[in-house]
Amino acid sequence: MRDVIILGSGPAGLTAAVYAARANLKPLLISGPLPGGQLTTTTEVENFPGFSHGIMGPDLMAEMRKQAERFGTEFIEKRATKVDLSSSPFKLWLDEEMLECRSLIIATGATAKTLGLAREWDLMGFGLSTCATCDGAFFRDQEIVVIGGGDSAAEEAMFLTKFGKRVRLIHRRDKLRASKIMSDRVLAHPKVEMVWNSTIVELLGDRKSGITGAILENTQTNERSEIQCNAIFYAIGHTPNTELFKEYLPLDENGYIIPAANSSATKVPGVFACGDVQDHVFRQAITAAGSGCMAAIEAERWLAHHE
Ligand code: NDP
């Protein structure tokens, strides 16, 4: 029986682990399918405070893990396959193995949707990105492409106009899904050029030169053409990793966990959520880390109260 089990090993889960371990709760952290989380798929991180010269995403996560280990966090490099949150102690399974805990911190993150193109994962972090806030500044005065038509795409395109010479927003239909205010704003921006009824079918470039362009396909005529660019940002939505919890926790219409206001507490007492699994607004490493800290402190207080 554990006091605290943490699910997920991104900035939220590892920060929760540092705090829980320092509070002597001997947390067990289940790493999940992508140890280190989304930051392991990026290259340089320039906006995490404390690293004035930037740090590579995988190195940042390795440092966070070492910090959590230093205070006694135990790690299991597996993914949770089932949970039972119907009563305390909570149960979770790693395939056949069953674990029990008094409090659970869910930090399973969200997965950015991708187009599923060949070499996508090879080029991720080399001109291909799913986060404009993270990587936009690397493409000053360059040709930037954004894929998507929702609020994220509109917001990312607007943000990227600060850096790019031109931002081409490629959408598979002839009307944006984004809210009217965001659509009006992005359509009126002098640096944004719309490419309607189109999608990308091939990425051009390699790890050495980065993204150099893409092959576009018109979704109505199937006609193909080549465009040149230095960066491609996917903004076609995220999928929160909440499949395991949907039976027990209320989720919003996009599948995100809804914690209590100004808290990481979920509807199930003793179960806390932090990081991107409950945040579709900020999605930053630093906000995830902050919410991981909140979850660990709240779990500690909850355990003390229910001892
Ligand atoms: P959405 O699901 O709203 O939009 C995804 C967009 O990507 C759609 O335009 C969709 O096209 C397109 N798309 C999806 N799959 C593909 C594909 N395989 N190929 C090409 N295009 C594809 O996701 P968002 O992340 O934009 O928004 C999620 C939620 O978060 C929404 O509720 C949104 O309002 C909210 N949000 C709010 C913000 C704000 O208020 N500032 C900022 C960001 C998000 P199609 O339209 O054809 O389906």
mmCIF file of C-alpha atoms and ligand atoms in Angstrom:
data_model
loop_
_atom_site.group_PDB
_atom_site.id
_atom_site.type_symbol
_atom_site.label_atom_id
_atom_site.label_comp_id
_atom_site.label_asym_id
_atom_site.label_seq_id
_atom_site.Cartn_x
_atom_site.Cartn_y
_atom_site.Cartn_z
ATOM 1 C CA MET A 1 0.000 0.000 0.000
ATOM 2 C CA ARG A 2 1.416 3.342 -1.091
ATOM 3 C CA ASP A 3 0.575 6.774 0.258
ATOM 4 C CA VAL A 4 0.952 8.323 -3.184
ATOM 5 C CA ILE A 5 1.163 6.927 -6.682
ATOM 6 C CA ILE A 6 1.869 9.363 -9.513
ATOM 7 C CA LEU A 7 0.870 8.480 -13.045
ATOM 8 C CA GLY A 8 2.984 10.231 -15.674
ATOM 9 C CA SER A 9 6.575 11.403 -15.955
ATOM 10 C CA GLY A 10 6.360 14.798 -17.652
ATOM 11 C CA PRO A 11 7.026 18.084 -15.814
ATOM 12 C CA ALA A 12 3.767 17.753 -13.827
ATOM 13 C CA GLY A 13 4.375 14.189 -12.624
ATOM 14 C CA LEU A 14 8.064 14.736 -11.846
ATOM 15 C CA THR A 15 7.444 17.979 -9.964
ATOM 16 C CA ALA A 16 4.705 16.248 -7.965
ATOM 17 C CA ALA A 17 7.257 13.504 -7.254
ATOM 18 C CA VAL A 18 9.895 15.973 -5.999
ATOM 19 C CA TYR A 19 7.413 17.590 -3.629
ATOM 20 C CA ALA A 20 5.830 14.323 -2.451
ATOM 21 C CA ALA A 21 9.236 12.714 -1.912
ATOM 22 C CA ARG A 22 10.519 15.708 0.051
ATOM 23 C CA ALA A 23 7.362 15.433 2.184
ATOM 24 C CA ASN A 24 8.466 11.879 3.001
ATOM 25 C CA LEU A 25 5.555 10.254 1.225
ATOM 26 C CA LYS A 26 7.817 7.812 -0.676
ATOM 27 C CA PRO A 27 5.954 8.235 -3.950
ATOM 28 C CA LEU A 28 5.878 5.621 -6.650
ATOM 29 C CA LEU A 29 5.860 7.066 -10.148
ATOM 30 C CA ILE A 30 4.591 5.088 -13.125
ATOM 31 C CA SER A 31 6.396 6.534 -16.144
ATOM 32 C CA GLY A 32 3.811 5.705 -18.804
ATOM 33 C CA PRO A 33 4.312 5.099 -22.517
ATOM 34 C CA LEU A 34 6.515 8.174 -23.200
ATOM 35 C CA PRO A 35 8.941 8.513 -20.250
ATOM 36 C CA GLY A 36 9.672 12.221 -19.797
ATOM 37 C CA GLY A 37 6.527 13.259 -21.650
ATOM 38 C CA GLN A 38 6.099 15.642 -24.563
ATOM 39 C CA LEU A 39 9.327 17.570 -23.853
ATOM 40 C CA THR A 40 11.335 14.532 -24.886
ATOM 41 C CA THR A 41 10.079 15.122 -28.439
ATOM 42 C CA THR A 42 11.398 18.697 -28.588
ATOM 43 C CA THR A 43 14.926 19.968 -29.011
ATOM 44 C CA GLU A 44 15.867 23.204 -27.242
ATOM 45 C CA VAL A 45 13.709 24.662 -24.471
ATOM 46 C CA GLU A 46 14.409 28.377 -23.994
ATOM 47 C CA ASN A 47 11.521 29.383 -21.771
ATOM 48 C CA PHE A 48 11.932 27.183 -18.695
ATOM 49 C CA PRO A 49 13.134 29.523 -15.944
ATOM 50 C CA GLY A 50 16.542 28.772 -14.521
ATOM 51 C CA PHE A 51 18.236 27.871 -17.794
ATOM 52 C CA SER A 52 19.486 31.192 -19.147
ATOM 53 C CA HIS A 53 21.137 29.537 -22.147
ATOM 54 C CA GLY A 54 18.285 27.115 -22.808
ATOM 55 C CA ILE A 55 18.327 23.363 -22.289
ATOM 56 C CA MET A 56 17.461 20.428 -24.532
ATOM 57 C CA GLY A 57 14.002 19.012 -23.720
ATOM 58 C CA PRO A 58 15.244 15.451 -22.991
ATOM 59 C CA ASP A 59 18.034 16.850 -20.748
ATOM 60 C CA LEU A 60 15.547 18.939 -18.778
ATOM 61 C CA MET A 61 13.408 15.883 -18.172
ATOM 62 C CA ALA A 62 16.446 13.776 -17.199
ATOM 63 C CA GLU A 63 17.392 16.453 -14.641
ATOM 64 C CA MET A 64 13.861 16.532 -13.228
ATOM 65 C CA ARG A 65 13.903 12.757 -12.917
ATOM 66 C CA LYS A 66 17.263 12.794 -11.097
ATOM 67 C CA GLN A 67 15.889 15.406 -8.716
ATOM 68 C CA ALA A 68 12.838 13.245 -7.966
ATOM 69 C CA GLU A 69 15.064 10.174 -7.487
ATOM 70 C CA ARG A 70 17.384 12.051 -5.155
ATOM 71 C CA PHE A 71 14.604 12.426 -2.602
ATOM 72 C CA GLY A 72 13.502 8.805 -2.853
ATOM 73 C CA THR A 73 10.907 8.584 -5.624
ATOM 74 C CA GLU A 74 10.629 5.051 -6.935
ATOM 75 C CA PHE A 75 10.036 4.607 -10.658
ATOM 76 C CA ILE A 76 8.333 1.875 -12.631
ATOM 77 C CA GLU A 77 8.828 2.096 -16.390
ATOM 78 C CA LYS A 78 5.438 0.747 -17.347
ATOM 79 C CA ARG A 79 2.037 2.066 -18.309
ATOM 80 C CA ALA A 80 -1.051 1.734 -16.156
ATOM 81 C CA THR A 81 -3.603 -0.390 -17.983
ATOM 82 C CA LYS A 82 -6.602 -0.149 -15.645
ATOM 83 C CA VAL A 83 -7.671 1.767 -12.531
ATOM 84 C CA ASP A 84 -10.425 1.374 -9.959
ATOM 85 C CA LEU A 85 -11.214 4.669 -8.228
ATOM 86 C CA SER A 86 -14.606 3.573 -6.912
ATOM 87 C CA SER A 87 -13.375 3.353 -3.326
ATOM 88 C CA SER A 88 -10.289 4.050 -1.264
ATOM 89 C CA PRO A 89 -7.663 2.589 -1.316
ATOM 90 C CA PHE A 90 -7.501 3.103 -5.065
ATOM 91 C CA LYS A 91 -6.332 0.249 -7.242
ATOM 92 C CA LEU A 92 -4.358 0.331 -10.412
ATOM 93 C CA TRP A 93 -2.991 -2.318 -12.684
ATOM 94 C CA LEU A 94 0.168 -2.586 -14.736
ATOM 95 C CA ASP A 95 -1.123 -5.417 -16.910
ATOM 96 C CA GLU A 96 -1.451 -8.268 -14.362
ATOM 97 C CA GLU A 97 0.265 -6.543 -11.433
ATOM 98 C CA MET A 98 -2.093 -4.705 -9.070
ATOM 99 C CA LEU A 99 -1.015 -1.746 -6.897
ATOM 100 C CA GLU A 100 -2.921 0.088 -4.172
ATOM 101 C CA CYS A 101 -2.625 3.663 -2.943
ATOM 102 C CA ARG A 102 -4.328 6.061 -0.562
ATOM 103 C CA SER A 103 -3.930 9.003 -2.909
ATOM 104 C CA LEU A 104 -3.396 9.195 -6.634
ATOM 105 C CA ILE A 105 -1.905 12.000 -8.704
ATOM 106 C CA ILE A 106 -2.879 11.871 -12.362
ATOM 107 C CA ALA A 107 -0.294 13.544 -14.604
ATOM 108 C CA THR A 108 -0.833 11.538 -17.777
ATOM 109 C CA GLY A 109 -0.667 14.604 -20.032
ATOM 110 C CA ALA A 110 -2.106 15.116 -23.456
ATOM 111 C CA THR A 111 -0.943 13.973 -26.830
ATOM 112 C CA ALA A 112 -0.780 16.462 -29.675
ATOM 113 C CA LYS A 113 -2.619 15.140 -32.700
ATOM 114 C CA THR A 114 -0.448 14.678 -35.751
ATOM 115 C CA LEU A 115 -1.194 14.017 -39.398
ATOM 116 C CA GLY A 116 0.417 10.577 -39.308
ATOM 117 C CA LEU A 117 2.824 11.360 -42.156
ATOM 118 C CA ALA A 118 5.983 9.405 -42.869
ATOM 119 C CA ARG A 119 9.098 10.742 -41.035
ATOM 120 C CA GLU A 120 6.928 12.873 -38.727
ATOM 121 C CA TRP A 121 8.667 11.633 -35.601
ATOM 122 C CA ASP A 122 12.060 11.854 -37.252
ATOM 123 C CA LEU A 123 11.530 15.567 -37.990
ATOM 124 C CA MET A 124 9.726 16.511 -34.778
ATOM 125 C CA GLY A 125 11.921 19.158 -33.136
ATOM 126 C CA PHE A 126 13.783 19.752 -36.417
ATOM 127 C CA GLY A 127 11.446 22.312 -37.946
ATOM 128 C CA LEU A 128 8.319 20.314 -37.196
ATOM 129 C CA SER A 129 6.588 21.212 -33.950
ATOM 130 C CA THR A 130 3.301 20.951 -32.103
ATOM 131 C CA CYS A 131 3.902 24.015 -29.904
ATOM 132 C CA ALA A 132 4.288 27.559 -31.248
ATOM 133 C CA THR A 133 4.984 29.048 -27.814
ATOM 134 C CA CYS A 134 7.838 26.586 -27.361
ATOM 135 C CA ASP A 135 9.475 26.755 -30.772
ATOM 136 C CA GLY A 136 8.271 29.893 -32.593
ATOM 137 C CA ALA A 137 11.272 32.000 -31.604
ATOM 138 C CA PHE A 138 13.617 29.679 -33.504
ATOM 139 C CA PHE A 139 12.132 30.856 -36.810
ATOM 140 C CA ARG A 140 12.697 34.602 -36.876
ATOM 141 C CA ASP A 141 12.192 36.108 -40.342
ATOM 142 C CA GLN A 142 11.522 32.697 -41.797
ATOM 143 C CA GLU A 143 8.677 31.045 -43.679
ATOM 144 C CA ILE A 144 6.277 29.400 -41.263
ATOM 145 C CA VAL A 145 3.351 27.082 -41.940
ATOM 146 C CA VAL A 146 0.580 26.236 -39.482
ATOM 147 C CA ILE A 147 -1.845 23.350 -40.050
ATOM 148 C CA GLY A 148 -5.361 23.498 -38.601
ATOM 149 C CA GLY A 149 -8.466 25.634 -38.524
ATOM 150 C CA GLY A 150 -9.532 25.777 -34.869
ATOM 151 C CA ASP A 151 -8.795 28.245 -32.087
ATOM 152 C CA SER A 152 -5.375 26.671 -31.469
ATOM 153 C CA ALA A 153 -4.358 27.119 -35.096
ATOM 154 C CA ALA A 154 -5.606 30.717 -35.139
ATOM 155 C CA GLU A 155 -3.885 31.506 -31.854
ATOM 156 C CA GLU A 156 -0.613 29.851 -32.877
ATOM 157 C CA ALA A 157 -0.646 31.577 -36.272
ATOM 158 C CA MET A 158 -1.159 34.955 -34.575
ATOM 159 C CA PHE A 159 1.651 34.240 -32.119
ATOM 160 C CA LEU A 160 3.978 33.152 -34.924
ATOM 161 C CA THR A 161 3.479 36.416 -36.825
ATOM 162 C CA LYS A 162 5.799 37.929 -34.205
ATOM 163 C CA PHE A 163 8.636 35.866 -35.626
ATOM 164 C CA GLY A 164 7.894 34.695 -39.152
ATOM 165 C CA LYS A 165 8.375 36.652 -42.344
ATOM 166 C CA ARG A 166 5.079 35.125 -43.399
ATOM 167 C CA VAL A 167 2.736 32.621 -41.754
ATOM 168 C CA ARG A 168 0.702 30.402 -44.048
ATOM 169 C CA LEU A 169 -2.284 28.799 -42.356
ATOM 170 C CA ILE A 170 -3.299 25.619 -44.133
ATOM 171 C CA HIS A 171 -6.817 24.384 -43.498
ATOM 172 C CA ARG A 172 -8.545 21.380 -44.997
ATOM 173 C CA ARG A 173 -11.842 23.236 -45.536
ATOM 174 C CA ASP A 174 -12.850 26.703 -46.761
ATOM 175 C CA LYS A 175 -14.040 27.974 -43.377
ATOM 176 C CA LEU A 176 -12.258 28.169 -40.058
ATOM 177 C CA ARG A 177 -13.638 26.284 -37.067
ATOM 178 C CA ALA A 178 -12.109 28.911 -34.752
ATOM 179 C CA SER A 179 -14.347 31.348 -32.860
ATOM 180 C CA LYS A 180 -15.431 34.440 -34.818
ATOM 181 C CA ILE A 181 -13.181 36.804 -32.919
ATOM 182 C CA MET A 182 -10.107 34.628 -33.473
ATOM 183 C CA SER A 183 -11.018 33.991 -37.121
ATOM 184 C CA ASP A 184 -11.517 37.692 -37.830
ATOM 185 C CA ARG A 185 -8.241 38.518 -36.172
ATOM 186 C CA VAL A 186 -6.163 35.932 -37.999
ATOM 187 C CA LEU A 187 -7.785 36.580 -41.392
ATOM 188 C CA ALA A 188 -7.114 40.302 -41.071
ATOM 189 C CA HIS A 189 -3.464 39.940 -40.120
ATOM 190 C CA PRO A 190 -1.178 41.211 -42.895
ATOM 191 C CA LYS A 191 1.430 38.505 -42.281
ATOM 192 C CA VAL A 192 -1.060 35.616 -42.410
ATOM 193 C CA GLU A 193 -1.904 33.991 -45.719
ATOM 194 C CA MET A 194 -4.674 31.405 -45.865
ATOM 195 C CA VAL A 195 -4.315 28.230 -47.884
ATOM 196 C CA TRP A 196 -7.854 26.827 -48.018
ATOM 197 C CA ASN A 197 -9.042 23.326 -48.852
ATOM 198 C CA SER A 198 -5.585 21.919 -48.457
ATOM 199 C CA THR A 199 -3.609 19.536 -46.362
ATOM 200 C CA ILE A 200 -0.030 18.335 -46.210
ATOM 201 C CA VAL A 201 0.711 14.882 -47.557
ATOM 202 C CA GLU A 202 4.508 14.845 -47.392
ATOM 203 C CA LEU A 203 7.166 16.579 -45.299
ATOM 204 C CA LEU A 204 10.325 17.738 -47.048
ATOM 205 C CA GLY A 205 13.679 18.133 -45.313
ATOM 206 C CA ASP A 206 15.928 16.165 -43.017
ATOM 207 C CA ARG A 207 17.408 16.428 -39.547
ATOM 208 C CA LYS A 208 20.471 18.279 -40.846
ATOM 209 C CA SER A 209 18.727 21.067 -42.771
ATOM 210 C CA GLY A 210 15.450 20.895 -40.878
ATOM 211 C CA ILE A 211 12.108 21.267 -42.625
ATOM 212 C CA THR A 212 12.509 22.724 -46.105
ATOM 213 C CA GLY A 213 8.943 22.444 -47.361
ATOM 214 C CA ALA A 214 5.987 20.175 -47.883
ATOM 215 C CA ILE A 215 3.809 18.658 -50.562
ATOM 216 C CA LEU A 216 0.278 20.053 -50.376
ATOM 217 C CA GLU A 217 -2.829 18.343 -51.612
ATOM 218 C CA ASN A 218 -6.000 20.180 -52.484
ATOM 219 C CA THR A 219 -8.782 18.364 -50.615
ATOM 220 C CA GLN A 220 -11.288 19.067 -53.397
ATOM 221 C CA THR A 221 -9.299 18.465 -56.575
ATOM 222 C CA ASN A 222 -6.546 16.194 -55.135
ATOM 223 C CA GLU A 223 -4.078 18.350 -57.047
ATOM 224 C CA ARG A 224 -0.620 18.394 -55.484
ATOM 225 C CA SER A 225 1.873 21.234 -55.232
ATOM 226 C CA GLU A 226 5.102 21.952 -53.368
ATOM 227 C CA ILE A 227 5.600 24.785 -50.916
ATOM 228 C CA GLN A 228 8.822 25.926 -49.351
ATOM 229 C CA CYS A 229 9.039 26.774 -45.673
ATOM 230 C CA ASN A 230 11.383 26.516 -42.688
ATOM 231 C CA ALA A 231 8.918 25.373 -40.056
ATOM 232 C CA ILE A 232 5.635 23.518 -39.853
ATOM 233 C CA PHE A 233 3.464 23.746 -36.749
ATOM 234 C CA TYR A 234 0.703 21.193 -36.259
ATOM 235 C CA ALA A 235 -2.267 22.778 -34.484
ATOM 236 C CA ILE A 236 -4.951 20.188 -35.117
ATOM 237 C CA GLY A 237 -5.859 19.578 -31.499
ATOM 238 C CA HIS A 238 -4.722 17.504 -28.539
ATOM 239 C CA THR A 239 -6.050 14.334 -27.000
ATOM 240 C CA PRO A 240 -5.883 14.311 -23.202
ATOM 241 C CA ASN A 241 -4.807 10.917 -21.886
ATOM 242 C CA THR A 242 -7.898 10.307 -19.781
ATOM 243 C CA GLU A 243 -9.215 7.049 -21.221
ATOM 244 C CA LEU A 244 -8.501 5.169 -17.962
ATOM 245 C CA PHE A 245 -10.411 7.641 -15.796
ATOM 246 C CA LYS A 246 -13.543 8.491 -17.729
ATOM 247 C CA GLU A 247 -15.639 6.002 -15.762
ATOM 248 C CA TYR A 248 -14.773 7.729 -12.480
ATOM 249 C CA LEU A 249 -14.022 11.408 -13.121
ATOM 250 C CA PRO A 250 -16.081 14.069 -14.883
ATOM 251 C CA LEU A 251 -14.399 15.221 -18.082
ATOM 252 C CA ASP A 252 -15.097 18.329 -20.157
ATOM 253 C CA GLU A 253 -16.414 18.088 -23.721
ATOM 254 C CA ASN A 254 -12.866 17.635 -25.045
ATOM 255 C CA GLY A 255 -12.012 14.883 -22.554
ATOM 256 C CA TYR A 256 -9.947 16.928 -20.083
ATOM 257 C CA ILE A 257 -10.262 16.287 -16.328
ATOM 258 C CA ILE A 258 -12.057 19.132 -14.546
ATOM 259 C CA PRO A 259 -10.375 19.872 -11.203
ATOM 260 C CA ALA A 260 -11.940 22.074 -8.513
ATOM 261 C CA ALA A 261 -11.315 25.821 -8.896
ATOM 262 C CA ASN A 262 -7.769 26.864 -7.889
ATOM 263 C CA SER A 263 -7.019 23.290 -6.940
ATOM 264 C CA SER A 264 -5.884 19.978 -8.365
ATOM 265 C CA ALA A 265 -8.593 18.056 -6.495
ATOM 266 C CA THR A 266 -10.930 15.975 -8.661
ATOM 267 C CA LYS A 267 -14.462 14.818 -7.845
ATOM 268 C CA VAL A 268 -12.996 11.714 -6.154
ATOM 269 C CA PRO A 269 -11.507 12.660 -2.761
ATOM 270 C CA GLY A 270 -7.836 11.667 -2.693
ATOM 271 C CA VAL A 271 -7.417 11.804 -6.478
ATOM 272 C CA PHE A 272 -5.611 14.844 -7.877
ATOM 273 C CA ALA A 273 -4.894 15.919 -11.448
ATOM 274 C CA CYS A 274 -2.132 18.147 -12.761
ATOM 275 C CA GLY A 275 -0.466 19.151 -16.010
ATOM 276 C CA ASP A 276 -1.872 18.946 -19.515
ATOM 277 C CA VAL A 277 -4.406 16.263 -18.608
ATOM 278 C CA GLN A 278 -6.458 19.068 -17.019
ATOM 279 C CA ASP A 279 -5.167 22.092 -18.967
ATOM 280 C CA HIS A 280 -6.075 22.832 -22.562
ATOM 281 C CA VAL A 281 -5.293 26.527 -22.219
ATOM 282 C CA PHE A 282 -1.634 26.992 -21.282
ATOM 283 C CA ARG A 283 -0.002 23.603 -22.001
ATOM 284 C CA GLN A 284 3.437 24.782 -20.913
ATOM 285 C CA ALA A 285 6.118 22.834 -19.055
ATOM 286 C CA ILE A 286 6.257 25.500 -16.375
ATOM 287 C CA THR A 287 2.487 25.589 -15.805
ATOM 288 C CA ALA A 288 2.465 21.783 -15.718
ATOM 289 C CA ALA A 289 5.286 21.816 -13.160
ATOM 290 C CA GLY A 290 3.396 24.413 -11.076
ATOM 291 C CA SER A 291 0.255 22.320 -11.052
ATOM 292 C CA GLY A 292 2.314 19.221 -10.151
ATOM 293 C CA CYS A 293 3.552 21.071 -7.092
ATOM 294 C CA MET A 294 -0.047 21.952 -6.178
ATOM 295 C CA ALA A 295 -1.157 18.324 -6.549
ATOM 296 C CA ALA A 296 1.612 17.008 -4.273
ATOM 297 C CA ILE A 297 0.897 19.597 -1.579
ATOM 298 C CA GLU A 298 -2.818 18.885 -1.766
ATOM 299 C CA ALA A 299 -2.240 15.115 -1.636
ATOM 300 C CA GLU A 300 0.012 15.561 1.398
ATOM 301 C CA ARG A 301 -2.637 17.658 3.191
ATOM 302 C CA TRP A 302 -5.370 15.230 2.231
ATOM 303 C CA LEU A 303 -3.382 12.281 3.598
ATOM 304 C CA ALA A 304 -2.581 14.133 6.834
ATOM 305 C CA HIS A 305 -6.263 14.956 7.276
ATOM 306 C CA HIS A 306 -7.389 11.368 6.628
ATOM 307 C CA GLU A 307 -4.723 9.559 8.609
HETATM 308 P P1 NDP B 1 -10.190 21.800 -32.561
HETATM 309 O O1 NDP B 1 -10.596 20.368 -32.498
HETATM 310 O O2 NDP B 1 -11.167 22.849 -32.221
HETATM 311 O O3 NDP B 1 -9.700 22.130 -34.040
HETATM 312 C C1 NDP B 1 -8.847 21.262 -34.727
HETATM 313 C C2 NDP B 1 -8.652 21.823 -36.129
HETATM 314 O O4 NDP B 1 -7.729 20.987 -36.815
HETATM 315 C C3 NDP B 1 -9.949 21.825 -36.943
HETATM 316 O O5 NDP B 1 -10.022 22.982 -37.728
HETATM 317 C C4 NDP B 1 -9.810 20.575 -37.803
HETATM 318 O O6 NDP B 1 -10.400 20.702 -39.070
HETATM 319 C C5 NDP B 1 -8.315 20.470 -37.984
HETATM 320 N N1 NDP B 1 -7.900 19.074 -38.138
HETATM 321 C C6 NDP B 1 -8.126 18.056 -37.278
HETATM 322 N N2 NDP B 1 -7.583 16.918 -37.748
HETATM 323 C C7 NDP B 1 -7.006 17.248 -38.932
HETATM 324 C C8 NDP B 1 -6.299 16.513 -39.887
HETATM 325 N N3 NDP B 1 -6.065 15.191 -39.744
HETATM 326 N N4 NDP B 1 -5.850 17.152 -41.011
HETATM 327 C C9 NDP B 1 -6.077 18.479 -41.167
HETATM 328 N N5 NDP B 1 -6.729 19.236 -40.285
HETATM 329 C C10 NDP B 1 -7.201 18.618 -39.179
HETATM 330 O O7 NDP B 1 -8.845 21.885 -31.676
HETATM 331 P P2 NDP B 1 -8.165 23.171 -31.033
HETATM 332 O O8 NDP B 1 -6.906 22.669 -30.414
HETATM 333 O O9 NDP B 1 -8.075 24.259 -31.997
HETATM 334 O O10 NDP B 1 -9.162 23.596 -29.873
HETATM 335 C C11 NDP B 1 -9.551 22.660 -28.842
HETATM 336 C C12 NDP B 1 -10.491 23.378 -27.864
HETATM 337 O O11 NDP B 1 -9.762 24.356 -27.130
HETATM 338 C C13 NDP B 1 -11.631 24.122 -28.583
HETATM 339 O O12 NDP B 1 -12.767 24.065 -27.780
HETATM 340 C C14 NDP B 1 -11.120 25.548 -28.645
HETATM 341 O O13 NDP B 1 -12.153 26.493 -28.718
HETATM 342 C C15 NDP B 1 -10.330 25.654 -27.326
HETATM 343 N N6 NDP B 1 -9.271 26.652 -27.440
HETATM 344 C C16 NDP B 1 -9.545 27.925 -27.039
HETATM 345 C C17 NDP B 1 -8.594 28.919 -27.154
HETATM 346 C C18 NDP B 1 -8.931 30.282 -26.699
HETATM 347 O O14 NDP B 1 -10.073 30.508 -26.363
HETATM 348 N N7 NDP B 1 -7.990 31.189 -26.673
HETATM 349 C C19 NDP B 1 -7.241 28.650 -27.702
HETATM 350 C C20 NDP B 1 -7.070 27.279 -28.117
HETATM 351 C C21 NDP B 1 -8.057 26.337 -28.004
HETATM 352 P P3 NDP B 1 -11.998 20.789 -39.257
HETATM 353 O O15 NDP B 1 -12.368 22.187 -38.850
HETATM 354 O O16 NDP B 1 -12.197 20.500 -40.701
HETATM 355 O O17 NDP B 1 -12.555 19.736 -38.352
#
